mmCIF file of C-alpha atoms in Angstrom:
data_model
loop_
_atom_site.group_PDB
_atom_site.id
_atom_site.type_symbol
_atom_site.label_atom_id
_atom_site.label_comp_id
_atom_site.label_asym_id
_atom_site.label_seq_id
_atom_site.Cartn_x
_atom_site.Cartn_y
_atom_site.Cartn_z
ATOM 1 C CA MET A 255 0.000 0.000 0.000
ATOM 2 C CA ALA A 256 2.826 2.409 0.826
ATOM 3 C CA LEU A 257 4.407 1.842 -2.594
ATOM 4 C CA GLU A 258 1.097 2.269 -4.390
ATOM 5 C CA SER A 259 0.418 5.558 -2.616
ATOM 6 C CA ALA A 260 3.937 6.695 -3.568
ATOM 7 C CA GLY A 261 3.070 6.153 -7.235
ATOM 8 C CA TYR A 262 5.075 2.965 -7.863
ATOM 9 C CA LYS A 263 3.521 0.821 -10.582
ATOM 10 C CA LYS A 264 6.447 -1.219 -11.894
ATOM 11 C CA LEU A 265 10.090 -1.823 -11.083
ATOM 12 C CA THR A 266 12.870 0.065 -12.824
ATOM 13 C CA ALA A 267 15.777 -1.784 -14.426
ATOM 14 C CA ILE A 268 18.061 -1.459 -11.420
ATOM 15 C CA GLN A 269 15.288 -2.504 -9.042
ATOM 16 C CA GLU A 270 14.559 -5.625 -11.084
ATOM 17 C CA GLN A 271 18.208 -6.647 -10.967
ATOM 18 C CA ALA A 272 19.221 -5.517 -7.479
ATOM 19 C CA ILE A 273 16.278 -6.402 -5.240
ATOM 20 C CA PRO A 274 16.371 -10.220 -5.733
ATOM 21 C CA GLU A 275 20.130 -10.312 -5.086
ATOM 22 C CA LEU A 276 19.885 -8.169 -1.975
ATOM 23 C CA LEU A 277 17.037 -10.277 -0.611
ATOM 24 C CA LYS A 278 19.401 -13.260 -0.918
ATOM 25 C CA GLY A 279 21.864 -11.394 1.293
ATOM 26 C CA ASN A 280 24.488 -10.750 -1.390
ATOM 27 C CA ASP A 281 26.769 -7.739 -1.448
ATOM 28 C CA LEU A 282 26.059 -5.475 -4.397
ATOM 29 C CA LEU A 283 27.944 -3.030 -6.603
ATOM 30 C CA GLY A 284 25.512 -0.753 -8.411
ATOM 31 C CA VAL A 285 26.695 1.430 -11.271
ATOM 32 C CA ALA A 286 23.816 3.823 -11.798
ATOM 33 C CA GLN A 287 23.182 7.528 -11.997
ATOM 34 C CA THR A 288 20.472 9.399 -10.145
ATOM 35 C CA GLY A 289 16.966 9.055 -11.518
ATOM 36 C CA THR A 290 17.215 5.295 -12.114
ATOM 37 C CA GLY A 291 15.330 4.308 -8.964
ATOM 38 C CA LYS A 292 18.372 3.100 -7.047
ATOM 39 C CA THR A 293 17.176 4.342 -3.641
ATOM 40 C CA ALA A 294 14.220 1.967 -3.705
ATOM 41 C CA SER A 295 16.489 -0.807 -4.989
ATOM 42 C CA PHE A 296 18.310 -0.916 -1.657
ATOM 43 C CA ALA A 297 15.669 0.556 0.659
ATOM 44 C CA LEU A 298 12.988 -2.038 -0.039
ATOM 45 C CA PRO A 299 15.170 -5.110 0.677
ATOM 46 C CA ILE A 300 16.489 -3.475 3.845
ATOM 47 C CA LEU A 301 12.969 -2.733 5.102
ATOM 48 C CA GLN A 302 11.836 -6.246 4.183
ATOM 49 C CA ASP A 303 14.700 -7.781 6.136
ATOM 50 C CA ILE A 304 14.162 -5.638 9.241
ATOM 51 C CA ALA A 305 10.390 -6.149 9.210
ATOM 52 C CA THR A 306 10.568 -9.937 8.895
ATOM 53 C CA ASN A 307 13.609 -10.773 11.023
ATOM 54 C CA GLU A 308 13.323 -8.424 13.984
ATOM 55 C CA ASN A 309 10.837 -7.632 16.697
ATOM 56 C CA THR A 310 10.081 -4.060 15.703
ATOM 57 C CA SER A 311 7.809 -3.534 18.713
ATOM 58 C CA ARG A 312 10.853 -3.531 21.004
ATOM 59 C CA LYS A 313 11.699 -0.410 22.964
ATOM 60 C CA ASP A 314 15.456 -0.886 22.851
ATOM 61 C CA ARG A 315 16.112 -0.145 19.192
ATOM 62 C CA LYS A 316 19.593 -0.536 17.727
ATOM 63 C CA ILE A 317 20.912 0.847 14.442
ATOM 64 C CA GLN A 318 20.583 -2.049 12.013
ATOM 65 C CA SER A 319 21.109 -0.233 8.733
ATOM 66 C CA LEU A 320 23.556 2.569 7.936
ATOM 67 C CA ILE A 321 23.353 4.580 4.722
ATOM 68 C CA ILE A 322 26.062 7.158 4.001
ATOM 69 C CA ALA A 323 25.456 9.937 1.468
ATOM 70 C CA PRO A 324 27.773 12.800 0.466
ATOM 71 C CA THR A 325 25.394 15.776 0.741
ATOM 72 C CA ARG A 326 22.655 16.957 3.067
ATOM 73 C CA GLU A 327 20.160 17.094 0.208
ATOM 74 C CA LEU A 328 20.841 13.513 -0.830
ATOM 75 C CA ALA A 329 20.744 12.282 2.773
ATOM 76 C CA ASN A 330 17.363 13.966 3.263
ATOM 77 C CA GLN A 331 16.078 12.477 0.024
ATOM 78 C CA ILE A 332 17.106 8.963 1.071
ATOM 79 C CA GLY A 333 15.711 9.395 4.582
ATOM 80 C CA ASP A 334 12.392 10.640 3.220
ATOM 81 C CA SER A 335 12.211 7.633 0.896
ATOM 82 C CA PHE A 336 12.729 5.196 3.767
ATOM 83 C CA LYS A 337 10.015 6.922 5.785
ATOM 84 C CA LYS A 338 7.648 6.889 2.810
ATOM 85 C CA TYR A 339 8.184 3.199 2.086
ATOM 86 C CA SER A 340 7.878 2.185 5.764
ATOM 87 C CA LYS A 341 4.916 4.308 6.802
ATOM 88 C CA ASN A 342 2.898 1.156 7.630
ATOM 89 C CA LEU A 343 5.780 -0.488 9.492
ATOM 90 C CA ASN A 344 7.056 0.042 13.011
ATOM 91 C CA ILE A 345 10.509 1.035 11.775
ATOM 92 C CA LYS A 346 12.258 4.238 12.789
ATOM 93 C CA THR A 347 14.523 6.169 10.398
ATOM 94 C CA LEU A 348 16.735 9.121 11.312
ATOM 95 C CA THR A 349 18.758 11.414 9.044
ATOM 96 C CA ILE A 350 21.766 13.264 10.456
ATOM 97 C CA TYR A 351 24.061 15.834 8.848
ATOM 98 C CA GLY A 352 26.119 18.884 9.702
ATOM 99 C CA GLY A 353 25.255 22.539 9.297
ATOM 100 C CA MET A 354 22.728 22.492 12.132
ATOM 101 C CA SER A 355 22.627 21.818 15.874
ATOM 102 C CA GLN A 356 23.324 18.219 16.786
ATOM 103 C CA HIS A 357 21.023 18.249 19.846
ATOM 104 C CA PRO A 358 17.766 17.277 18.054
ATOM 105 C CA GLN A 359 19.699 14.481 16.353
ATOM 106 C CA THR A 360 21.255 13.140 19.551
ATOM 107 C CA LYS A 361 17.856 13.264 21.257
ATOM 108 C CA ARG A 362 16.376 11.091 18.514
ATOM 109 C CA LEU A 363 19.330 8.725 18.736
ATOM 110 C CA ARG A 364 18.719 8.214 22.443
ATOM 111 C CA GLN A 365 15.110 7.302 21.668
ATOM 112 C CA GLY A 366 16.360 4.551 19.358
ATOM 113 C CA VAL A 367 16.423 4.172 15.578
ATOM 114 C CA ASP A 368 16.543 1.214 13.195
ATOM 115 C CA ILE A 369 17.887 2.968 10.098
ATOM 116 C CA LEU A 370 20.430 5.777 10.126
ATOM 117 C CA VAL A 371 21.097 7.943 7.072
ATOM 118 C CA ALA A 372 24.125 10.198 7.516
ATOM 119 C CA THR A 373 26.739 12.385 5.937
ATOM 120 C CA PRO A 374 30.301 11.290 6.854
ATOM 121 C CA GLY A 375 31.446 14.329 8.849
ATOM 122 C CA ARG A 376 28.514 14.547 11.264
ATOM 123 C CA LEU A 377 28.453 10.758 11.658
ATOM 124 C CA LEU A 378 32.113 10.649 12.684
ATOM 125 C CA ASP A 379 31.548 13.490 15.148
ATOM 126 C CA LEU A 380 28.692 11.652 16.842
ATOM 127 C CA ILE A 381 30.579 8.356 16.867
ATOM 128 C CA GLN A 382 33.496 10.021 18.624
ATOM 129 C CA GLN A 383 31.098 11.602 21.135
ATOM 130 C CA LYS A 384 29.615 8.148 21.845
ATOM 131 C CA HIS A 385 26.163 9.168 20.589
ATOM 132 C CA VAL A 386 26.241 6.635 17.734
ATOM 133 C CA HIS A 387 27.053 2.935 18.112
ATOM 134 C CA LEU A 388 27.322 0.812 14.985
ATOM 135 C CA ASN A 389 28.025 -2.618 16.449
ATOM 136 C CA HIS A 390 24.558 -3.926 15.472
ATOM 137 C CA VAL A 391 24.616 -2.769 11.836
ATOM 138 C CA ARG A 392 23.645 -5.530 9.391
ATOM 139 C CA HIS A 393 23.239 -3.451 6.212
ATOM 140 C CA PHE A 394 25.761 -0.858 5.063
ATOM 141 C CA VAL A 395 25.098 1.347 2.018
ATOM 142 C CA LEU A 396 27.546 3.791 0.443
ATOM 143 C CA ASP A 397 25.672 5.969 -2.046
ATOM 144 C CA GLU A 398 27.154 8.299 -4.706
ATOM 145 C CA ALA A 399 30.666 7.035 -3.991
ATOM 146 C CA ASP A 400 32.209 8.963 -6.884
ATOM 147 C CA LEU A 401 30.854 12.242 -5.530
ATOM 148 C CA MET A 402 32.348 11.399 -2.137
ATOM 149 C CA LEU A 403 35.666 10.939 -3.916
ATOM 150 C CA ASP A 404 35.316 14.370 -5.560
ATOM 151 C CA MET A 405 34.510 15.946 -2.186
ATOM 152 C CA GLY A 406 37.426 14.293 -0.391
ATOM 153 C CA MET A 407 35.236 12.141 1.864
ATOM 154 C CA LEU A 408 36.632 8.659 1.252
ATOM 155 C CA GLU A 409 39.081 8.862 4.151
ATOM 156 C CA ASP A 410 36.193 9.594 6.520
ATOM 157 C CA VAL A 411 34.254 6.665 5.049
ATOM 158 C CA GLN A 412 37.187 4.329 5.656
ATOM 159 C CA ARG A 413 37.332 5.498 9.271
ATOM 160 C CA ILE A 414 33.607 4.834 9.699
ATOM 161 C CA VAL A 415 33.901 1.318 8.288
ATOM 162 C CA LYS A 416 36.253 0.388 11.142
ATOM 163 C CA PHE A 417 33.347 0.808 13.589
ATOM 164 C CA LEU A 418 31.111 -1.655 11.702
ATOM 165 C CA PRO A 419 30.777 -5.385 12.449
ATOM 166 C CA LYS A 420 32.729 -7.606 10.075
ATOM 167 C CA GLU A 421 29.638 -9.661 9.309
ATOM 168 C CA ARG A 422 27.297 -7.402 7.359
ATOM 169 C CA GLN A 423 25.730 -6.882 3.943
ATOM 170 C CA ASN A 424 27.392 -4.158 1.880
ATOM 171 C CA MET A 425 26.038 -2.074 -0.995
ATOM 172 C CA LEU A 426 28.000 0.511 -2.962
ATOM 173 C CA PHE A 427 26.460 2.734 -5.620
ATOM 174 C CA SER A 428 28.359 5.032 -7.956
ATOM 175 C CA ALA A 429 27.535 6.758 -11.226
ATOM 176 C CA THR A 430 31.109 6.345 -12.455
ATOM 177 C CA MET A 431 33.923 3.972 -11.538
ATOM 178 C CA PRO A 432 37.259 5.794 -11.255
ATOM 179 C CA LYS A 433 40.235 3.745 -10.070
ATOM 180 C CA GLU A 434 39.897 4.922 -6.474
ATOM 181 C CA ILE A 435 36.302 3.643 -6.305
ATOM 182 C CA GLU A 436 37.276 0.320 -7.898
ATOM 183 C CA LYS A 437 39.939 -0.055 -5.209
ATOM 184 C CA LEU A 438 37.380 0.742 -2.499
ATOM 185 C CA THR A 439 34.966 -1.908 -3.767
ATOM 186 C CA LYS A 440 37.655 -4.576 -3.407
ATOM 187 C CA THR A 441 38.175 -3.758 0.265
ATOM 188 C CA LEU A 442 34.543 -3.049 1.153
ATOM 189 C CA LEU A 443 32.510 -5.624 -0.783
ATOM 190 C CA ASN A 444 32.587 -9.404 -0.403
ATOM 191 C CA ASN A 445 32.119 -11.220 -3.731
ATOM 192 C CA PRO A 446 29.558 -8.639 -4.885
ATOM 193 C CA VAL A 447 26.952 -8.956 -7.580
ATOM 194 C CA LYS A 448 27.434 -6.142 -10.095
ATOM 195 C CA VAL A 449 24.401 -4.350 -11.459
ATOM 196 C CA GLU A 450 24.928 -1.706 -14.140
ATOM 197 C CA VAL A 451 22.146 0.341 -15.702
ATOM 198 C CA THR A 452 22.006 3.557 -17.720
ATOM 199 C CA PRO A 453 25.761 3.820 -18.270
ATOM 200 C CA VAL A 454 27.186 7.285 -17.696
ATOM 201 C CA SER A 455 28.031 7.533 -21.407
ATOM 202 C CA SER A 456 24.343 7.331 -22.301
ATOM 203 C CA THR A 457 21.605 9.926 -21.928
ATOM 204 C CA VAL A 458 17.931 9.284 -21.371
ATOM 205 C CA ASP A 459 16.071 8.993 -24.677
ATOM 206 C CA THR A 460 13.113 11.005 -23.402
ATOM 207 C CA ILE A 461 15.269 14.130 -22.917
ATOM 208 C CA ASP A 462 15.260 16.669 -25.751
ATOM 209 C CA GLN A 463 18.802 18.096 -25.779
ATOM 210 C CA GLN A 464 19.516 21.438 -27.463
ATOM 211 C CA ILE A 465 22.659 23.548 -27.827
ATOM 212 C CA PHE A 466 22.707 27.357 -28.002
ATOM 213 C CA MET A 467 25.914 28.950 -29.281
ATOM 214 C CA VAL A 468 26.077 32.263 -27.420
ATOM 215 C CA ASP A 469 28.694 34.764 -26.287
ATOM 216 C CA GLN A 470 29.495 34.544 -22.595
ATOM 217 C CA GLY A 471 28.254 38.074 -21.910
ATOM 218 C CA GLU A 472 24.860 37.344 -23.483
ATOM 219 C CA LYS A 473 24.012 34.149 -21.594
ATOM 220 C CA THR A 474 21.793 35.851 -19.028
ATOM 221 C CA ASN A 475 19.905 37.733 -21.739
ATOM 222 C CA LEU A 476 19.381 34.456 -23.607
ATOM 223 C CA LEU A 477 18.030 32.836 -20.458
ATOM 224 C CA LEU A 478 15.648 35.738 -19.895
ATOM 225 C CA HIS A 479 14.464 35.421 -23.488
ATOM 226 C CA LEU A 480 13.788 31.696 -23.115
ATOM 227 C CA LEU A 481 11.952 32.190 -19.835
ATOM 228 C CA LYS A 482 9.257 34.124 -21.680
ATOM 229 C CA ASP A 483 8.017 30.687 -22.751
ATOM 230 C CA GLU A 484 5.317 29.769 -20.226
ATOM 231 C CA SER A 485 5.717 26.072 -21.006
ATOM 232 C CA ILE A 486 8.915 26.215 -18.956
ATOM 233 C CA GLU A 487 7.122 25.438 -15.711
ATOM 234 C CA SER A 488 10.181 24.710 -13.565
ATOM 235 C CA VAL A 489 13.832 24.975 -14.509
ATOM 236 C CA LEU A 490 17.026 23.910 -12.778
ATOM 237 C CA VAL A 491 19.924 26.092 -13.927
ATOM 238 C CA PHE A 492 23.510 24.927 -13.411
ATOM 239 C CA SER A 493 26.182 27.485 -12.602
ATOM 240 C CA ARG A 494 29.858 26.565 -12.414
ATOM 241 C CA THR A 495 30.501 28.561 -9.223
ATOM 242 C CA LYS A 496 28.698 29.628 -6.065
ATOM 243 C CA ARG A 497 29.349 33.295 -6.774
ATOM 244 C CA GLY A 498 27.996 32.915 -10.276
ATOM 245 C CA ALA A 499 24.830 31.267 -8.945
ATOM 246 C CA ASP A 500 24.165 34.178 -6.582
ATOM 247 C CA GLN A 501 24.780 36.759 -9.287
ATOM 248 C CA LEU A 502 22.512 34.983 -11.752
ATOM 249 C CA VAL A 503 19.699 34.851 -9.187
ATOM 250 C CA LYS A 504 20.108 38.579 -8.602
ATOM 251 C CA ALA A 505 19.818 39.253 -12.342
ATOM 252 C CA LEU A 506 16.729 37.040 -12.625
ATOM 253 C CA ARG A 507 15.010 38.724 -9.697
ATOM 254 C CA ASN A 508 15.798 42.136 -11.161
ATOM 255 C CA ASN A 509 13.760 41.003 -14.155
ATOM 256 C CA ASP A 510 10.782 39.870 -12.049
ATOM 257 C CA HIS A 511 11.499 36.128 -11.994
ATOM 258 C CA ARG A 512 11.021 33.927 -8.945
ATOM 259 C CA ALA A 513 14.500 32.461 -8.472
ATOM 260 C CA GLU A 514 16.656 31.103 -5.644
ATOM 261 C CA ALA A 515 20.173 29.692 -5.403
ATOM 262 C CA ILE A 516 21.380 26.546 -3.690
ATOM 263 C CA HIS A 517 25.050 25.872 -3.010
ATOM 264 C CA ALA A 518 27.474 24.922 -0.240
ATOM 265 C CA ASP A 519 27.790 28.451 1.169
ATOM 266 C CA LYS A 520 24.071 28.659 1.889
ATOM 267 C CA SER A 521 22.912 27.723 5.393
ATOM 268 C CA GLN A 522 21.061 24.463 5.823
ATOM 269 C CA ARG A 523 17.854 26.335 6.589
ATOM 270 C CA ASN A 524 18.166 28.400 3.390
ATOM 271 C CA ARG A 525 18.952 25.349 1.287
ATOM 272 C CA GLU A 526 15.965 23.431 2.625
ATOM 273 C CA ARG A 527 13.681 26.420 2.116
ATOM 274 C CA ALA A 528 14.873 26.972 -1.458
ATOM 275 C CA LEU A 529 14.416 23.313 -2.348
ATOM 276 C CA LYS A 530 10.976 23.164 -0.714
ATOM 277 C CA ASN A 531 9.837 26.289 -2.562
ATOM 278 C CA PHE A 532 11.056 24.847 -5.846
ATOM 279 C CA LYS A 533 9.304 21.521 -5.327
ATOM 280 C CA GLN A 534 6.080 23.287 -4.392
ATOM 281 C CA ARG A 535 6.380 25.537 -7.493
ATOM 282 C CA LYS A 536 6.578 28.677 -5.385
ATOM 283 C CA THR A 537 9.931 29.249 -7.074
ATOM 284 C CA ARG A 538 10.131 28.758 -10.817
ATOM 285 C CA ILE A 539 13.913 28.816 -11.180
ATOM 286 C CA LEU A 540 16.502 27.108 -8.984
ATOM 287 C CA VAL A 541 20.144 27.965 -9.708
ATOM 288 C CA ALA A 542 22.569 25.376 -8.367
ATOM 289 C CA THR A 543 26.161 24.227 -8.404
ATOM 290 C CA ASP A 544 26.898 20.586 -9.217
ATOM 291 C CA ILE A 545 27.650 19.418 -5.685
ATOM 292 C CA ALA A 546 24.532 20.999 -4.204
ATOM 293 C CA ALA A 547 22.322 19.643 -6.992
ATOM 294 C CA ARG A 548 23.534 16.039 -6.842
ATOM 295 C CA GLY A 549 20.903 15.104 -4.273
ATOM 296 C CA ILE A 550 17.993 17.042 -5.735
ATOM 297 C CA ASP A 551 15.120 14.715 -6.594
ATOM 298 C CA ILE A 552 12.179 16.394 -8.298
ATOM 299 C CA SER A 553 9.684 14.105 -9.959
ATOM 300 C CA GLN A 554 8.405 16.445 -12.672
ATOM 301 C CA LEU A 555 11.114 18.903 -13.672
ATOM 302 C CA SER A 556 10.396 20.244 -17.141
ATOM 303 C CA HIS A 557 13.744 21.861 -18.002
ATOM 304 C CA VAL A 558 17.438 21.811 -17.147
ATOM 305 C CA VAL A 559 19.697 24.625 -18.330
ATOM 306 C CA ASN A 560 23.473 24.360 -18.445
ATOM 307 C CA TYR A 561 24.325 28.044 -18.048
ATOM 308 C CA ASN A 562 27.963 26.913 -18.046
ATOM 309 C CA LEU A 563 29.033 23.610 -19.548
ATOM 310 C CA PRO A 564 30.798 21.362 -17.019
ATOM 311 C CA GLU A 565 34.493 20.722 -17.380
ATOM 312 C CA VAL A 566 33.970 16.975 -16.831
ATOM 313 C CA PRO A 567 31.802 15.434 -19.607
ATOM 314 C CA GLU A 568 30.214 12.858 -17.268
ATOM 315 C CA THR A 569 28.809 15.708 -15.199
ATOM 316 C CA TYR A 570 26.706 16.750 -18.205
ATOM 317 C CA VAL A 571 24.898 13.403 -18.073
ATOM 318 C CA HIS A 572 24.269 13.767 -14.344
ATOM 319 C CA ARG A 573 22.918 17.274 -14.828
ATOM 320 C CA ILE A 574 20.436 16.584 -17.576
ATOM 321 C CA GLY A 575 19.317 13.432 -15.777
ATOM 322 C CA ARG A 576 17.470 15.701 -13.350
ATOM 323 C CA THR A 577 14.723 15.941 -15.961
ATOM 324 C CA GLY A 578 13.128 13.117 -17.929
ATOM 325 C CA ARG A 579 12.891 10.964 -14.800
ATOM 326 C CA SER A 580 10.730 7.875 -14.370
ATOM 327 C CA GLY A 581 9.812 7.805 -18.047
ATOM 328 C CA ASN A 582 8.713 11.446 -18.199
ATOM 329 C CA SER A 583 9.864 13.715 -20.993
ATOM 330 C CA GLY A 584 12.221 16.610 -20.361
ATOM 331 C CA ILE A 585 14.235 19.316 -22.095
ATOM 332 C CA ALA A 586 17.919 20.117 -21.525
ATOM 333 C CA LEU A 587 19.283 23.398 -22.895
ATOM 334 C CA SER A 588 23.017 24.128 -22.920
ATOM 335 C CA PHE A 589 24.590 27.552 -23.439
ATOM 336 C CA VAL A 590 27.978 27.179 -25.146
ATOM 337 C CA SER A 591 30.400 30.085 -25.459
ATOM 338 C CA ALA A 592 33.464 30.103 -27.702
ATOM 339 C CA GLN A 593 35.604 29.089 -24.724
ATOM 340 C CA GLU A 594 33.366 26.072 -24.047
ATOM 341 C CA ARG A 595 33.329 24.472 -27.491
ATOM 342 C CA GLY A 596 36.041 22.033 -26.485
ATOM 343 C CA MET A 597 33.871 20.963 -23.542
ATOM 344 C CA LEU A 598 30.972 20.402 -25.929
ATOM 345 C CA ARG A 599 33.141 18.134 -28.079
ATOM 346 C CA GLY A 600 34.020 16.153 -24.960
ATOM 347 C CA VAL A 601 30.342 15.712 -24.103
ATOM 348 C CA GLU A 602 29.468 14.587 -27.627
ATOM 349 C CA GLN A 603 32.321 12.092 -27.662
ATOM 350 C CA LEU A 604 31.137 10.665 -24.340
ATOM 351 C CA ILE A 605 27.494 10.222 -25.340
ATOM 352 C CA GLY A 606 28.353 9.131 -28.879
ATOM 353 C CA LYS A 607 26.287 11.621 -30.828
ATOM 354 C CA ASN A 608 26.247 15.200 -32.066
ATOM 355 C CA LEU A 609 23.779 17.440 -30.297
ATOM 356 C CA PRO A 610 21.458 19.700 -32.329
ATOM 357 C CA VAL A 611 22.300 23.393 -32.379
ATOM 358 C CA VAL A 612 19.477 25.938 -32.171
ATOM 359 C CA LYS A 613 20.397 28.750 -34.574
ATOM 360 C CA ASP A 614 17.184 30.759 -34.474
ATOM 361 C CA HIS A 615 17.595 32.841 -31.309
ATOM 362 C CA PRO A 616 18.253 36.574 -30.678
ATOM 363 C CA PHE A 617 21.774 36.197 -29.270
ATOM 364 C CA PRO A 618 23.859 34.165 -31.739
ATOM 365 C CA ALA A 619 27.537 33.896 -30.912
ATOM 366 C CA LYS A 620 29.842 36.523 -32.392
ATOM 367 C CA GLU A 621 32.994 35.442 -30.558
ATOM 368 C CA THR A 622 35.334 33.071 -32.385
ATOM 369 C CA GLY A 623 37.330 31.729 -29.479
ATOM 370 C CA GLY A 624 39.505 34.430 -27.968
ATOM 371 C CA GLY A 625 36.815 35.982 -25.831
ATOM 372 C CA LYS A 626 37.045 39.340 -27.675
ATOM 373 C CA LYS A 627 33.798 40.738 -28.924
ATOM 374 C CA LYS A 628 33.151 42.703 -32.053
ATOM 375 C CA SER A 629 32.862 46.419 -31.541
ATOM 376 C CA ASN A 630 29.298 46.572 -32.879
ATOM 377 C CA ASN A 631 27.977 44.293 -30.123
ATOM 378 C CA ARG A 632 26.218 46.917 -28.021
ATOM 379 C CA ARG A 633 23.634 46.561 -25.315
ATOM 380 C CA ARG A 634 20.151 46.609 -26.776
ATOM 381 C CA ARG A 635 17.988 49.526 -25.741
ATOM 382 C CA GLY A 636 14.815 49.280 -23.719
ATOM 383 C CA ARG A 637 15.841 46.244 -21.665
ATOM 384 C CA LYS A 638 16.913 46.095 -18.039
ATOM 385 C CA PRO A 639 20.603 45.273 -17.550
ATOM 386 C CA ALA A 640 20.527 41.506 -17.371
ATOM 387 C CA ASN A 641 24.135 40.463 -17.355
ATOM 388 C CA ALA A 642 24.692 38.487 -14.151
ATOM 389 C CA GLY A 643 26.750 40.468 -11.688
ATOM 390 C CA GLY A 644 26.874 43.450 -14.032
ATOM 391 C CA ALA A 645 29.739 42.027 -16.110
ATOM 392 C CA ARG A 646 31.009 44.386 -18.780
ATOM 393 C CA ARG A 647 30.860 43.440 -22.407
ATOM 394 C CA GLY A 648 34.079 41.914 -23.654
ATOM 395 C CA ASN A 649 35.015 40.418 -20.260
ATOM 396 C CA LYS A 650 34.335 36.986 -18.939
ATOM 397 C CA SER A 651 30.975 36.919 -17.200
ATOM 398 C CA ASN A 652 30.963 37.171 -13.428
ATOM 399 C CA ALA A 653 28.335 34.439 -13.462
ATOM 400 C CA GLU A 654 30.997 31.823 -13.921
#
């Protein structure tokens, strides 16, 4: 009943492959990007095992399952999923992370929990303070391992593993498999079953991908032009830097658009508020950096905009995967300046196809690669200054 009310009608590819193996008690290596249904692929077997093998009416609850995620947003998403799936079960889930007072978290820990979802830093802090004891853990999940590598968290993860019982079921999920993650799987997993779906080199077929060649200084004006289209109900815009995200939001608000930014420098309260407003459609535009956006799960996101192309081609696939989820259609628009054409070639080589270029738009590129602009490229009259951060023409945009 809980799954039906959550809108689940059939299993995704990773769920079909992973759930039977996990129910058998096998360790699992899952190579899958976000949007493939991987949270349910490990959450459902864990809940099934706890519900059938333990007396969940007991008062003295011990942590039986530990899930580690790299960001607060992703940890919250996973914790919410566990609570949603187990709403008819007597199973307690707690999510802990930094950036807020630990006292509400330690109070909940003293009351007893079955499933703990945590970010590495806060978890280590509470272990060292004797608030968390992991000696009863039977299921250990490491989610988004490649992002943890990028954020320098693997050393903390290795320290946490030392507190776990040797006899346990392990699950590791990663969108990509760099050498460091491959090495980690050999030490963490015991004869794992490997499940690989939606390889990082592929993009979801239901996503309409479009390229706009545009000078760096005109990107904000192009975005404002596109936002006149009312069919763009909600849009996630990717900025390369935190400063650029803030400046882009300022430019959007100056032009009467409901926009908020989400990145690592924002307080936890502000991040949660911005994400909640976006999900509830109070905010039309959410501007995010890659790390902050990795854990964003929005079921019906109509558009993704790459304001800046990512330097790592695989990141492009992760970004556009925020739309077109669960079989829905989606549109991904990428703004490519002269300086970013090499990045575009890297993306096209990764996904194995050339992306269509939209030529019919008011701000076609005039730059040829050196960043210098032709002298006749003047600001158009009658429009509010839209360039993020007030960048001058001919200079690199402050929105980067």
